Amino acid sequence: MGISARRTALHKLHVVTRFVIAFSIGLAIVFIRGPSDIILAVALLLLSVVLTCLGGVPIRSLSKFLVVIVSVTIFIGFSFIFLTQIPGKTTYLEYVIMSIETAKGIFTWKILISDGTLTYLFIYCSRIVIMVFSAIFLLGTIDDREVIWGMRSVGLPYGATVVAALFFRGISLFADDFFTVRDAMAVRGVDFAKTSLLKKLHLYFYSLIPIFSLMLRRSYDISLALESRGLSPTSKPPMIFHQMRFKTADYFVTILCIVAVLVIYLEKSF
Amino acid sequence: MSEILKVEDLWWKYEGREDWVLRGLDLSVSSGEVVGIIGPSGAGKTTFCLSLIGVIPQRLQGAFRGKVTVDGLDTVHNDLTKISRKLSLVFEDPEVQYVMSTVEDEILLALENIIDSREKIADRIEWALNAVGLSTDFLLRNPLQLSGGEKQLVAIASAIATHPKILVLDEPTSDVDPVGKLEVFDSIRKLREELGVTVVIVEHETEFLSRLADRIVAFSNGKVAFAGTPQEIFCNISAIQQLDVFPPQPSQITCSLGLKPSLTEEEAENTLREAIVKGNLRIRKPPEESAIVSIDRVELVALDGVHFSYPNGVEALNGIDLKIFEGDFIALVGPNGSGKSTLAKILCGLLSPKAGQVKIEGKPISKFHRRDLARLVSYVFQNPDHQLFNQTVKEEVAFAPKILGISEDEVEERTDESISEMELNGLENEHPLFLSKGERRRLALASILSLKPKMLIIDEPTTGQDYRTNSKIMALLRNLNRKGFTILLITHALPIVSSNVSRLLVMYMGKILKDGAPRVVLDDDEVVKKARLIVPTAKRIAESLSGYGIPRNALTADELLQYLTL
């Protein structure tokens, strides 16, 4: 996603711990359901923002997610204002757009903005913002190298880690090929910006032919290269050069995350 | 010297193919020897390399006969892991070998399987990098973001880190700038001297090979056509040219004159000097240069102060001022990462400059509709496979004119014309992906040609191909240029293109370092050094003998031979 964070103390945590933190926040979001959960929403929102900052994610990289956050907020806002009437203690705006008499009574479509509307809007938007920030935290603070090390340190087979490395490599190759094929179409007169959606889909389908043929050829070449280096899915190295060990801080943070999620669960369920 | 590699009556046929790729190949290599393999495309060179490591027949499906022994290990019955500890293979494309995201992890990949001490592994990684002339600063760099030469050196470092007895390199310098090629060959030479490693190297660059190899083995049609010392092989010009191999220029010059065969530039200079002094060789007067007729050149493209930087902050173009005229035949050269491809993409509107202006036929490029721009400037990508997505050759060539909304009759006419121009007649109904690499490359060119653009930009048209294919491509391009197409070639193959093009554009760190006729540009030592170019050997020989009246401007062996007669 192109987020690269500067190294901070948080990067010293085991990659699994960083996964646990992001996963725990994601799990806790489930318990934000209504106005009574506003304290939890604020707490998680603050926590995810603080973690993102402590994780060394540059503020400017957040700008690319602003469009998503703002558009989702607008969509939810319009839904609460135009399609749902949420009453509250204070009403800021109430305006009847349409009133129709039907056999079952009078149907009224109105705009209602109350403190209840704003609370719900905040709750729902905060869930999305928390998810976005925790994802940014996770993607910004781990790289593919650490994922591989993490996989090895939790005892996954060597072959699985090589496959994972190949997967990460495949993503970048696929993206490179896709953009090159698109460029190759553009120089032959294809204007993706001014092409109809149907035609665009048709052209993207065309582009899959070279992409898949290149992928097949590359995967064949890469597998040959791996085999010729004596590596196979069943290889068992006698030692691991980069070892990631769970330290006291990792145990502490992991236990803290588990306890926090349990407390929230118990608090909200009973 | 003891025998370390033995190939006996080796036959191999890929599953589903009718023809045998290897047909009774016999070869024996002694410990510490450097063997250079030459031969045309399709001679079985890469297949031979795969059979040395045991991938053939252990991992690939097909019919196998014969025996390959690597330092006493039979490649049929021994595990690949065991063989790979004795023999390492470096592929033509270093990128296919990379799995990991840092240089350190890449070298580490094989080491973790054979060394059980962290300290020893760290030492070995450092040693491997130093052995190929790279420092430990490279450890945390992404291999895919290195220059072409560095990528190949990292691939060699990964291969030698396990201390193999045999190193097999399959065209290790095909996509590397000229000085990068020298660096790769120097590293191989050092490895041989320091470790006594046995080297088998497949290579089209015979000049480099002649300085490194103890023995040259020429492959043809899946078997050894002939073998001998570099002197014996490269001085048999007619024989190697029959195998589509480009002979080293020193031997081509001396052998063509019937003088003592010389392999190196120095030897050739001495031989020629001696022959001139003794009166055995006469200097022909250079033909009178026809008076230059001044004609009004029509400006096609103009760049004014063009800057471009990528989102990661890398400044690829740093103030480009350039004019391209109709009918120009230009070679764009420069080291890997100097901005050549970025400039080409700016010229055909795939990228927009961050500052400065690009005008085509006097109109800002941003004002063009994509279709109109495609009629003026188009781009042939380095890898033809990125460009081919239709079901038949004919549909592929017709695709672009159809997009432009041209009438059916004209589409048909243009398609036939382009197919014929690129000599693809008879293949109209073939699926593009089933064509040979050379045919796919010509098809990619035909698919752009049918647009009839005024300017063609062609990225690395000669990379990794044999002499005959390259000669054919250059002849086709010369012909197109004569017909009025403006051509810009992005290339590292200076010896192949320099005598064909009228202008040489040299790029360095996002700027045009020099622009002029090839002979003028290559006379500028500073430019040559900065841009990591290598002046063609024929030109260097001509310069060193200019005191005897030989014109300094010969760029190829053929041009130099025009000035010499017995």
PDB file of N, CA, C and O in Angstrom, chain B residues 282-329:
ATOM      1  N   ARG B 282      48.071  -2.124 -47.029  1.00  0.00           N
ATOM      2  CA  ARG B 282      48.031  -0.748 -47.504  1.00  0.00           C
ATOM      3  C   ARG B 282      46.761  -0.059 -47.006  1.00  0.00           C
ATOM      4  O   ARG B 282      45.733  -0.715 -46.773  1.00  0.00           O
ATOM      5  N   ILE B 283      46.894   1.235 -46.878  1.00  0.00           N
ATOM      6  CA  ILE B 283      45.740   2.012 -46.403  1.00  0.00           C
ATOM      7  C   ILE B 283      45.030   2.564 -47.631  1.00  0.00           C
ATOM      8  O   ILE B 283      45.647   3.217 -48.469  1.00  0.00           O
ATOM      9  N   ARG B 284      43.756   2.287 -47.695  1.00  0.00           N
ATOM     10  CA  ARG B 284      42.972   2.833 -48.800  1.00  0.00           C
ATOM     11  C   ARG B 284      42.557   4.261 -48.447  1.00  0.00           C
ATOM     12  O   ARG B 284      42.269   4.549 -47.280  1.00  0.00           O
ATOM     13  N   LYS B 285      42.505   5.056 -49.466  1.00  0.00           N
ATOM     14  CA  LYS B 285      42.073   6.427 -49.228  1.00  0.00           C
ATOM     15  C   LYS B 285      40.570   6.406 -48.915  1.00  0.00           C
ATOM     16  O   LYS B 285      39.805   5.741 -49.617  1.00  0.00           O
ATOM     17  N   PRO B 286      40.184   7.092 -47.863  1.00  0.00           N
ATOM     18  CA  PRO B 286      38.744   7.099 -47.568  1.00  0.00           C
ATOM     19  C   PRO B 286      37.953   7.732 -48.706  1.00  0.00           C
ATOM     20  O   PRO B 286      38.436   8.676 -49.329  1.00  0.00           O
ATOM     21  N   PRO B 287      36.800   7.174 -49.019  1.00  0.00           N
ATOM     22  CA  PRO B 287      36.005   7.752 -50.107  1.00  0.00           C
ATOM     23  C   PRO B 287      35.637   9.203 -49.812  1.00  0.00           C
ATOM     24  O   PRO B 287      35.449   9.574 -48.647  1.00  0.00           O
ATOM     25  N   GLU B 288      35.622   9.984 -50.892  1.00  0.00           N
ATOM     26  CA  GLU B 288      35.260  11.405 -50.739  1.00  0.00           C
ATOM     27  C   GLU B 288      33.870  11.490 -50.117  1.00  0.00           C
ATOM     28  O   GLU B 288      32.943  10.827 -50.584  1.00  0.00           O
ATOM     29  N   GLU B 289      33.779  12.273 -49.092  1.00  0.00           N
ATOM     30  CA  GLU B 289      32.449  12.416 -48.482  1.00  0.00           C
ATOM     31  C   GLU B 289      31.617  13.328 -49.345  1.00  0.00           C
ATOM     32  O   GLU B 289      32.077  14.387 -49.772  1.00  0.00           O
ATOM     33  N   SER B 290      30.413  12.857 -49.633  1.00  0.00           N
ATOM     34  CA  SER B 290      29.561  13.686 -50.481  1.00  0.00           C
ATOM     35  C   SER B 290      29.204  14.969 -49.729  1.00  0.00           C
ATOM     36  O   SER B 290      29.068  14.972 -48.511  1.00  0.00           O
ATOM     37  N   ALA B 291      29.088  16.024 -50.504  1.00  0.00           N
ATOM     38  CA  ALA B 291      28.782  17.311 -49.894  1.00  0.00           C
ATOM     39  C   ALA B 291      27.439  17.233 -49.167  1.00  0.00           C
ATOM     40  O   ALA B 291      26.488  16.620 -49.670  1.00  0.00           O
ATOM     41  N   ILE B 292      27.438  17.801 -48.012  1.00  0.00           N
ATOM     42  CA  ILE B 292      26.204  17.731 -47.230  1.00  0.00           C
ATOM     43  C   ILE B 292      25.179  18.710 -47.807  1.00  0.00           C
ATOM     44  O   ILE B 292      25.451  19.897 -47.966  1.00  0.00           O
ATOM     45  N   VAL B 293      24.081  18.131 -48.172  1.00  0.00           N
ATOM     46  CA  VAL B 293      23.029  18.984 -48.740  1.00  0.00           C
ATOM     47  C   VAL B 293      22.165  19.475 -47.586  1.00  0.00           C
ATOM     48  O   VAL B 293      21.649  18.698 -46.795  1.00  0.00           O
ATOM     49  N   SER B 294      22.091  20.746 -47.503  1.00  0.00           N
ATOM     50  CA  SER B 294      21.304  21.307 -46.418  1.00  0.00           C
ATOM     51  C   SER B 294      19.816  21.220 -46.758  1.00  0.00           C
ATOM     52  O   SER B 294      19.377  21.704 -47.796  1.00  0.00           O
ATOM     53  N   ILE B 295      19.098  20.530 -45.944  1.00  0.00           N
ATOM     54  CA  ILE B 295      17.655  20.431 -46.192  1.00  0.00           C
ATOM     55  C   ILE B 295      16.920  20.921 -44.944  1.00  0.00           C
ATOM     56  O   ILE B 295      17.452  20.842 -43.835  1.00  0.00           O
ATOM     57  N   ASP B 296      15.755  21.426 -45.170  1.00  0.00           N
ATOM     58  CA  ASP B 296      14.970  21.892 -44.028  1.00  0.00           C
ATOM     59  C   ASP B 296      14.436  20.677 -43.286  1.00  0.00           C
ATOM     60  O   ASP B 296      13.743  19.846 -43.873  1.00  0.00           O
ATOM     61  N   ARG B 297      14.782  20.592 -42.041  1.00  0.00           N
ATOM     62  CA  ARG B 297      14.316  19.447 -41.265  1.00  0.00           C
ATOM     63  C   ARG B 297      13.025  19.835 -40.565  1.00  0.00           C
ATOM     64  O   ARG B 297      12.906  20.918 -40.014  1.00  0.00           O
ATOM     65  N   VAL B 298      12.086  18.910 -40.613  1.00  0.00           N
ATOM     66  CA  VAL B 298      10.783  19.199 -40.010  1.00  0.00           C
ATOM     67  C   VAL B 298      10.794  18.708 -38.559  1.00  0.00           C
ATOM     68  O   VAL B 298      11.050  17.531 -38.300  1.00  0.00           O
ATOM     69  N   GLU B 299      10.534  19.629 -37.671  1.00  0.00           N
ATOM     70  CA  GLU B 299      10.558  19.264 -36.251  1.00  0.00           C
ATOM     71  C   GLU B 299       9.326  18.434 -35.899  1.00  0.00           C
ATOM     72  O   GLU B 299       8.204  18.827 -36.185  1.00  0.00           O
ATOM     73  N   LEU B 300       9.559  17.287 -35.284  1.00  0.00           N
ATOM     74  CA  LEU B 300       8.451  16.410 -34.911  1.00  0.00           C
ATOM     75  C   LEU B 300       8.156  16.517 -33.411  1.00  0.00           C
ATOM     76  O   LEU B 300       7.019  16.643 -32.986  1.00  0.00           O
ATOM     77  N   VAL B 301       9.223  16.454 -32.626  1.00  0.00           N
ATOM     78  CA  VAL B 301       9.059  16.480 -31.168  1.00  0.00           C
ATOM     79  C   VAL B 301       9.995  17.527 -30.587  1.00  0.00           C
ATOM     80  O   VAL B 301      11.141  17.645 -31.028  1.00  0.00           O
ATOM     81  N   ALA B 302       9.480  18.274 -29.620  1.00  0.00           N
ATOM     82  CA  ALA B 302      10.349  19.243 -28.936  1.00  0.00           C
ATOM     83  C   ALA B 302      10.101  19.163 -27.435  1.00  0.00           C
ATOM     84  O   ALA B 302       8.954  19.194 -26.983  1.00  0.00           O
ATOM     85  N   LEU B 303      11.182  18.984 -26.682  1.00  0.00           N
ATOM     86  CA  LEU B 303      11.079  18.959 -25.222  1.00  0.00           C
ATOM     87  C   LEU B 303      11.821  20.176 -24.689  1.00  0.00           C
ATOM     88  O   LEU B 303      12.946  20.457 -25.122  1.00  0.00           O
ATOM     89  N   ASP B 304      11.183  20.847 -23.754  1.00  0.00           N
ATOM     90  CA  ASP B 304      11.790  22.055 -23.228  1.00  0.00           C
ATOM     91  C   ASP B 304      11.773  22.001 -21.695  1.00  0.00           C
ATOM     92  O   ASP B 304      10.716  22.061 -21.078  1.00  0.00           O
ATOM     93  N   GLY B 305      12.934  21.842 -21.098  1.00  0.00           N
ATOM     94  CA  GLY B 305      13.070  21.839 -19.632  1.00  0.00           C
ATOM     95  C   GLY B 305      12.203  20.802 -18.939  1.00  0.00           C
ATOM     96  O   GLY B 305      11.584  21.090 -17.914  1.00  0.00           O
ATOM     97  N   VAL B 306      12.161  19.599 -19.490  1.00  0.00           N
ATOM     98  CA  VAL B 306      11.264  18.572 -18.929  1.00  0.00           C
ATOM     99  C   VAL B 306      11.874  17.918 -17.674  1.00  0.00           C
ATOM    100  O   VAL B 306      13.016  17.458 -17.683  1.00  0.00           O
ATOM    101  N   HIS B 307      11.072  17.931 -16.627  1.00  0.00           N
ATOM    102  CA  HIS B 307      11.455  17.269 -15.365  1.00  0.00           C
ATOM    103  C   HIS B 307      10.418  16.204 -15.066  1.00  0.00           C
ATOM    104  O   HIS B 307       9.233  16.395 -15.335  1.00  0.00           O
ATOM    105  N   PHE B 308      10.878  15.127 -14.478  1.00  0.00           N
ATOM    106  CA  PHE B 308       9.924  14.116 -14.019  1.00  0.00           C
ATOM    107  C   PHE B 308      10.486  13.405 -12.800  1.00  0.00           C
ATOM    108  O   PHE B 308      11.661  13.019 -12.768  1.00  0.00           O
ATOM    109  N   SER B 309       9.647  13.249 -11.790  1.00  0.00           N
ATOM    110  CA  SER B 309      10.059  12.442 -10.632  1.00  0.00           C
ATOM    111  C   SER B 309       8.941  11.468 -10.287  1.00  0.00           C
ATOM    112  O   SER B 309       7.759  11.775 -10.461  1.00  0.00           O
ATOM    113  N   TYR B 310       9.340  10.288  -9.816  1.00  0.00           N
ATOM    114  CA  TYR B 310       8.369   9.253  -9.463  1.00  0.00           C
ATOM    115  C   TYR B 310       7.831   9.521  -8.046  1.00  0.00           C
ATOM    116  O   TYR B 310       8.466  10.248  -7.273  1.00  0.00           O
ATOM    117  N   PRO B 311       6.676   8.922  -7.704  1.00  0.00           N
ATOM    118  CA  PRO B 311       6.095   9.183  -6.374  1.00  0.00           C
ATOM    119  C   PRO B 311       7.054   8.886  -5.220  1.00  0.00           C
ATOM    120  O   PRO B 311       6.960   9.498  -4.160  1.00  0.00           O
ATOM    121  N   ASN B 312       8.005   7.947  -5.431  1.00  0.00           N
ATOM    122  CA  ASN B 312       8.947   7.650  -4.336  1.00  0.00           C
ATOM    123  C   ASN B 312      10.056   8.694  -4.233  1.00  0.00           C
ATOM    124  O   ASN B 312      10.980   8.555  -3.437  1.00  0.00           O
ATOM    125  N   GLY B 313       9.944   9.739  -5.029  1.00  0.00           N
ATOM    126  CA  GLY B 313      10.904  10.840  -4.920  1.00  0.00           C
ATOM    127  C   GLY B 313      12.085  10.749  -5.872  1.00  0.00           C
ATOM    128  O   GLY B 313      12.870  11.692  -5.971  1.00  0.00           O
ATOM    129  N   VAL B 314      12.226   9.626  -6.568  1.00  0.00           N
ATOM    130  CA  VAL B 314      13.365   9.475  -7.493  1.00  0.00           C
ATOM    131  C   VAL B 314      13.177  10.422  -8.683  1.00  0.00           C
ATOM    132  O   VAL B 314      12.156  10.373  -9.371  1.00  0.00           O
ATOM    133  N   GLU B 315      14.171  11.298  -8.858  1.00  0.00           N
ATOM    134  CA  GLU B 315      14.085  12.248  -9.967  1.00  0.00           C
ATOM    135  C   GLU B 315      14.646  11.587 -11.212  1.00  0.00           C
ATOM    136  O   GLU B 315      15.856  11.392 -11.332  1.00  0.00           O
ATOM    137  N   ALA B 316      13.763  11.222 -12.128  1.00  0.00           N
ATOM    138  CA  ALA B 316      14.194  10.454 -13.297  1.00  0.00           C
ATOM    139  C   ALA B 316      14.654  11.360 -14.430  1.00  0.00           C
ATOM    140  O   ALA B 316      15.594  11.013 -15.154  1.00  0.00           O
ATOM    141  N   LEU B 317      13.989  12.490 -14.618  1.00  0.00           N
ATOM    142  CA  LEU B 317      14.404  13.439 -15.664  1.00  0.00           C
ATOM    143  C   LEU B 317      14.653  14.782 -15.005  1.00  0.00           C
ATOM    144  O   LEU B 317      13.861  15.252 -14.193  1.00  0.00           O
ATOM    145  N   ASN B 318      15.756  15.375 -15.405  1.00  0.00           N
ATOM    146  CA  ASN B 318      16.203  16.546 -14.674  1.00  0.00           C
ATOM    147  C   ASN B 318      16.521  17.703 -15.633  1.00  0.00           C
ATOM    148  O   ASN B 318      17.648  18.137 -15.734  1.00  0.00           O
ATOM    149  N   GLY B 319      15.514  18.122 -16.376  1.00  0.00           N
ATOM    150  CA  GLY B 319      15.706  19.240 -17.295  1.00  0.00           C
ATOM    151  C   GLY B 319      16.154  18.787 -18.670  1.00  0.00           C
ATOM    152  O   GLY B 319      17.303  18.985 -19.052  1.00  0.00           O
ATOM    153  N   ILE B 320      15.236  18.178 -19.400  1.00  0.00           N
ATOM    154  CA  ILE B 320      15.583  17.657 -20.741  1.00  0.00           C
ATOM    155  C   ILE B 320      15.170  18.677 -21.802  1.00  0.00           C
ATOM    156  O   ILE B 320      14.010  19.087 -21.862  1.00  0.00           O
ATOM    157  N   ASP B 321      16.132  19.077 -22.611  1.00  0.00           N
ATOM    158  CA  ASP B 321      15.847  19.902 -23.798  1.00  0.00           C
ATOM    159  C   ASP B 321      16.232  19.059 -25.004  1.00  0.00           C
ATOM    160  O   ASP B 321      17.378  18.611 -25.098  1.00  0.00           O
ATOM    161  N   LEU B 322      15.291  18.845 -25.885  1.00  0.00           N
ATOM    162  CA  LEU B 322      15.576  17.933 -27.002  1.00  0.00           C
ATOM    163  C   LEU B 322      14.658  18.231 -28.183  1.00  0.00           C
ATOM    164  O   LEU B 322      13.493  18.571 -28.000  1.00  0.00           O
ATOM    165  N   LYS B 323      15.226  18.099 -29.359  1.00  0.00           N
ATOM    166  CA  LYS B 323      14.403  18.233 -30.567  1.00  0.00           C
ATOM    167  C   LYS B 323      14.606  16.983 -31.416  1.00  0.00           C
ATOM    168  O   LYS B 323      15.740  16.535 -31.614  1.00  0.00           O
ATOM    169  N   ILE B 324      13.521  16.402 -31.878  1.00  0.00           N
ATOM    170  CA  ILE B 324      13.610  15.235 -32.767  1.00  0.00           C
ATOM    171  C   ILE B 324      12.945  15.629 -34.085  1.00  0.00           C
ATOM    172  O   ILE B 324      11.847  16.205 -34.087  1.00  0.00           O
ATOM    173  N   PHE B 325      13.643  15.331 -35.173  1.00  0.00           N
ATOM    174  CA  PHE B 325      13.137  15.739 -36.491  1.00  0.00           C
ATOM    175  C   PHE B 325      12.617  14.524 -37.256  1.00  0.00           C
ATOM    176  O   PHE B 325      13.063  13.395 -37.017  1.00  0.00           O
ATOM    177  N   GLU B 326      11.728  14.787 -38.184  1.00  0.00           N
ATOM    178  CA  GLU B 326      11.179  13.708 -39.001  1.00  0.00           C
ATOM    179  C   GLU B 326      12.295  13.006 -39.762  1.00  0.00           C
ATOM    180  O   GLU B 326      13.173  13.664 -40.324  1.00  0.00           O
ATOM    181  N   GLY B 327      12.291  11.701 -39.730  1.00  0.00           N
ATOM    182  CA  GLY B 327      13.304  10.921 -40.446  1.00  0.00           C
ATOM    183  C   GLY B 327      14.555  10.632 -39.634  1.00  0.00           C
ATOM    184  O   GLY B 327      15.446   9.926 -40.099  1.00  0.00           O
ATOM    185  N   ASP B 328      14.612  11.132 -38.404  1.00  0.00           N
ATOM    186  CA  ASP B 328      15.777  10.833 -37.547  1.00  0.00           C
ATOM    187  C   ASP B 328      15.827   9.339 -37.234  1.00  0.00           C
ATOM    188  O   ASP B 328      14.781   8.683 -37.077  1.00  0.00           O
ATOM    189  N   PHE B 329      17.032   8.821 -37.108  1.00  0.00           N
ATOM    190  CA  PHE B 329      17.226   7.437 -36.642  1.00  0.00           C
ATOM    191  C   PHE B 329      18.173   7.567 -35.451  1.00  0.00           C
ATOM    192  O   PHE B 329      19.365   7.806 -35.617  1.00  0.00           O
TER     193      PHE B 329
END
